[in-house]
Coordinates of C-alpha atoms in Angstrom, one line a residue:
X1 CA -2.8 -23.3 -22.7
X2 CA -5.5 -22.6 -20.1
X3 CA -9.0 -21.6 -21.3
X4 CA -8.6 -18.2 -19.5
X5 CA -5.5 -17.4 -21.6
X6 CA -7.2 -18.6 -24.7
X7 CA -10.1 -16.3 -24.1
X8 CA -7.8 -13.4 -23.5
X9 CA -5.9 -14.0 -26.7
X10 CA -9.2 -14.0 -28.6
X11 CA -10.5 -10.8 -27.0
X12 CA -10.5 -7.5 -28.9
X13 CA -8.5 -4.4 -28.0
X14 CA -11.4 -2.8 -26.2
X15 CA -12.1 -5.9 -24.1
X16 CA -8.4 -6.1 -23.2
X17 CA -8.4 -2.4 -22.2
X18 CA -11.3 -3.1 -19.9
X19 CA -9.6 -6.0 -18.3
X20 CA -6.4 -4.0 -17.8
X21 CA -8.4 -1.2 -16.2
X22 CA -10.0 -3.7 -13.8
X23 CA -6.6 -5.1 -13.1
X24 CA -5.3 -1.6 -12.2
X25 CA -8.4 -1.1 -9.9
X26 CA -7.8 -4.5 -8.2
X27 CA -4.1 -3.7 -7.6
X28 CA -5.0 -0.3 -6.2
X29 CA -7.6 -1.8 -3.8
X30 CA -5.1 -4.4 -2.5
X31 CA -2.4 -1.8 -2.2
X32 CA -4.6 0.5 -0.2
X33 CA -6.0 -2.4 1.9
X34 CA -2.6 -3.7 2.9
X35 CA -1.0 -0.3 3.6
X36 CA -4.0 0.9 5.7
X37 CA -4.0 -2.3 7.7
X38 CA -0.3 -1.8 8.6
X39 CA -0.9 1.8 9.4
X40 CA -4.0 1.1 11.5
X41 CA -2.2 -1.6 13.4
X42 CA 0.4 1.1 14.4
X43 CA -2.3 3.6 15.1
X44 CA -4.2 1.2 17.4
X45 CA -1.1 0.6 19.5
X46 CA -0.4 4.4 19.7
X47 CA -4.0 5.2 20.7
X48 CA -3.8 2.6 23.5
X49 CA -0.6 4.1 24.8
X50 CA -2.0 7.6 24.8
X51 CA -5.2 6.6 26.6
X52 CA -3.2 4.7 29.2
X53 CA -0.9 7.6 29.9
X54 CA -3.9 10.0 30.2
X55 CA -5.5 7.7 32.8
X56 CA -2.2 7.3 34.8
X57 CA -1.0 10.9 34.6
X58 CA -3.1 13.6 36.1
X59 CA -0.7 16.4 35.3
X60 CA -1.4 17.7 31.8
X61 CA 2.1 18.9 31.2
X62 CA 3.6 15.5 32.0
X63 CA 0.8 13.8 30.0
X64 CA 1.7 15.9 26.9
X65 CA 5.4 15.3 27.3
X66 CA 5.0 11.6 27.6
X67 CA 2.5 11.5 24.7
X68 CA 5.1 13.1 22.5
X69 CA 7.3 10.0 23.0
X70 CA 4.5 7.7 21.7
X71 CA 4.5 6.5 18.1
X72 CA 2.5 8.6 15.7
X73 CA -1.3 8.1 15.7
X74 CA -4.6 10.0 15.7
X75 CA -4.6 10.6 19.4
X76 CA -0.9 11.4 19.6
X77 CA -1.3 14.0 16.8
X78 CA -4.3 15.5 18.4
X79 CA -2.5 16.0 21.8
X80 CA 0.5 17.6 20.1
X81 CA -1.8 19.9 18.1
X82 CA -3.8 20.7 21.3
X83 CA -0.6 21.6 23.1
X84 CA 0.3 23.9 20.2
X85 CA -3.1 25.6 20.6
X86 CA -2.7 26.0 24.3
X87 CA 0.8 27.5 23.8
X88 CA -0.8 30.1 21.4
X89 CA -3.2 31.3 24.1
X90 CA -1.0 30.8 27.1
X91 CA -0.6 34.5 27.8
X92 CA -4.4 34.7 28.3
X93 CA -4.4 32.0 31.0
X94 CA -3.4 34.7 33.5
X95 CA -6.7 36.6 33.0
X96 CA -9.7 36.6 35.2
X97 CA -11.8 33.5 35.7
X98 CA -14.7 34.7 33.5
X99 CA -12.2 35.2 30.7
X100 CA -10.8 31.8 31.3
X101 CA -14.2 30.3 30.6
X102 CA -14.2 32.1 27.3
X103 CA -10.7 30.7 26.7
X104 CA -12.0 27.2 27.3
X105 CA -14.8 27.8 24.7
X106 CA -12.2 29.0 22.3
X107 CA -10.1 25.9 22.8
X108 CA -13.2 23.8 22.4
X109 CA -13.9 25.2 19.0
X110 CA -10.2 24.8 18.0
X111 CA -10.3 21.2 19.1
X112 CA -13.4 20.6 17.0
X113 CA -11.6 21.9 14.0
X114 CA -8.7 19.7 14.7
X115 CA -10.9 16.7 15.0
X116 CA -12.4 17.4 11.6
X117 CA -8.9 17.8 10.1
X118 CA -7.8 14.5 11.7
X119 CA -10.9 12.7 10.3
X120 CA -10.1 14.0 6.8
X121 CA -6.6 12.7 7.2
X122 CA -7.8 9.3 8.3
X123 CA -10.2 9.1 5.3
X124 CA -7.3 9.1 2.8
X125 CA -7.9 6.4 0.3
X126 CA -11.6 6.0 1.2
X127 CA -12.8 7.8 -1.9
X128 CA -10.7 5.5 -4.1
X129 CA -12.2 2.4 -2.5
X130 CA -15.7 3.8 -2.8
X131 CA -15.3 4.7 -6.4
X132 CA -13.9 1.3 -7.4
X133 CA -16.5 -0.6 -5.4
X134 CA -19.3 1.3 -7.3
X135 CA -17.8 1.4 -10.8
X136 CA -15.9 -1.9 -11.2
X137 CA -19.0 -4.1 -11.5
X138 CA -20.3 -1.7 -14.2
X139 CA -17.0 -1.8 -16.1
X140 CA -17.1 -5.6 -15.9
X141 CA -20.7 -5.4 -17.2
X142 CA -19.5 -3.4 -20.1
X143 CA -17.0 -6.1 -20.9
X144 CA -19.8 -8.7 -20.6
X145 CA -22.0 -6.7 -23.1
X146 CA -19.0 -6.5 -25.5
X147 CA -18.5 -10.2 -25.3
X148 CA -22.2 -10.9 -26.0
X149 CA -22.1 -8.5 -29.0
X150 CA -19.0 -10.4 -30.4
X151 CA -20.9 -13.6 -29.9
X152 CA -23.9 -12.5 -31.9
X153 CA -21.7 -11.1 -34.6
X154 CA -20.0 -14.5 -34.9
X155 CA -23.3 -16.2 -35.1
X156 CA -24.6 -13.8 -37.8
X157 CA -21.5 -14.1 -39.9
X158 CA -21.0 -17.9 -39.7
X159 CA -24.8 -18.6 -39.3
X160 CA -23.9 -21.2 -36.7
X161 CA -24.6 -21.6 -33.0
X162 CA -21.9 -24.2 -32.4
X163 CA -19.9 -24.0 -29.2
X164 CA -16.8 -23.0 -31.1
X165 CA -18.6 -19.9 -32.2
X166 CA -20.5 -19.0 -29.1
X167 CA -17.8 -20.1 -26.6
X168 CA -15.2 -17.4 -27.0
X169 CA -17.6 -14.5 -26.7
X170 CA -19.3 -16.0 -23.6
X171 CA -15.9 -16.8 -22.1
X172 CA -14.8 -13.2 -22.7
X173 CA -18.0 -11.9 -21.1
X174 CA -17.6 -14.1 -18.0
X175 CA -14.0 -13.1 -17.5
X176 CA -14.9 -9.4 -17.6
X177 CA -17.7 -10.0 -15.1
X178 CA -15.4 -12.0 -12.8
X179 CA -12.7 -9.3 -13.0
X180 CA -15.2 -6.6 -12.1
X181 CA -16.4 -8.5 -9.1
X182 CA -12.8 -9.4 -8.1
X183 CA -12.0 -5.7 -7.9
X184 CA -15.3 -4.5 -6.4
X185 CA -15.8 -7.0 -3.5
X186 CA -12.5 -6.3 -1.7
X187 CA -13.1 -2.6 -2.2
X188 CA -16.5 -2.8 -0.5
X189 CA -15.1 -4.9 2.4
X190 CA -12.1 -2.6 2.9
X191 CA -14.3 0.6 2.7
X192 CA -16.7 -0.6 5.4
X193 CA -13.9 -2.0 7.5
X194 CA -11.9 1.3 7.5
X195 CA -15.1 3.3 7.9
X196 CA -15.6 1.4 11.2
X197 CA -12.0 2.1 12.3
X198 CA -12.3 5.8 11.4
X199 CA -15.5 6.1 13.4
X200 CA -13.9 4.5 16.4
X201 CA -10.9 6.7 16.2
X202 CA -12.9 9.9 15.8
X203 CA -15.0 8.9 18.9
X204 CA -11.8 8.3 20.8
X205 CA -10.5 11.7 19.9
X206 CA -13.8 13.4 20.8
X207 CA -13.8 11.6 24.2
X208 CA -10.2 12.6 24.9
X209 CA -10.9 16.2 23.8
X210 CA -13.7 16.5 26.3
X211 CA -11.7 14.9 29.1
X212 CA -8.7 17.1 28.2
X213 CA -10.8 20.3 28.4
X214 CA -12.3 19.2 31.7
X215 CA -8.9 18.6 33.2
X216 CA -7.6 21.9 31.8
X217 CA -10.6 23.8 33.2
X218 CA -10.1 22.2 36.6
X219 CA -6.4 23.2 36.5
X220 CA -7.5 26.8 35.8
X221 CA -9.9 26.7 38.8
X222 CA -7.2 25.2 41.1
X223 CA -4.7 27.9 40.0
X224 CA -7.2 30.6 40.6
X225 CA -8.0 29.3 44.1
X226 CA -4.3 29.2 45.0
X227 CA -3.9 32.8 44.0
X228 CA -6.9 33.9 46.1

């Protein structure tokens, strides 16, 4: 039997509970990590397609229609939501040019709210990663303390400092510490990695939002000139 299994067999109920908790944390981290990597891979492809269509298609209506055919992603969802907002205020687009400027400001505020909503959606799972990255080492430290306490209790009861007395407690302590780090380190890496992805996606949405509004404003101006 391996030393690790032997130390687990000799651990008390509380120490076992701590190790099980850390195991659950570790499984949660890797589940979030793998699922978000797969999702972000799809999102990156979708964002690339939306930006390419925007650069190639000057007509906003055609751009929106082509974007709807793209796979789901942050930019694709933003364009669909933006189109919904434009449909809501479409009757006002026939108003005077000064009122259209106010309409652009209204859409700008709506787009800002949509960006915040999209960022919150992208941050799903981040709080779990942050919590595990902070708490897992301390939970492991608790297991370490319990192992040391058991060791000293064994020494006091047997009045011996032989390795057979000290070893199990030290082993239990090291296992708990290692389990805590095994859960925390991937959580920290994943949290920082996805924070970077989220920041890049939000910047892409903000950039597209500004360009979208500029193109919409230009379209209003051209429409007004044709009428005059």
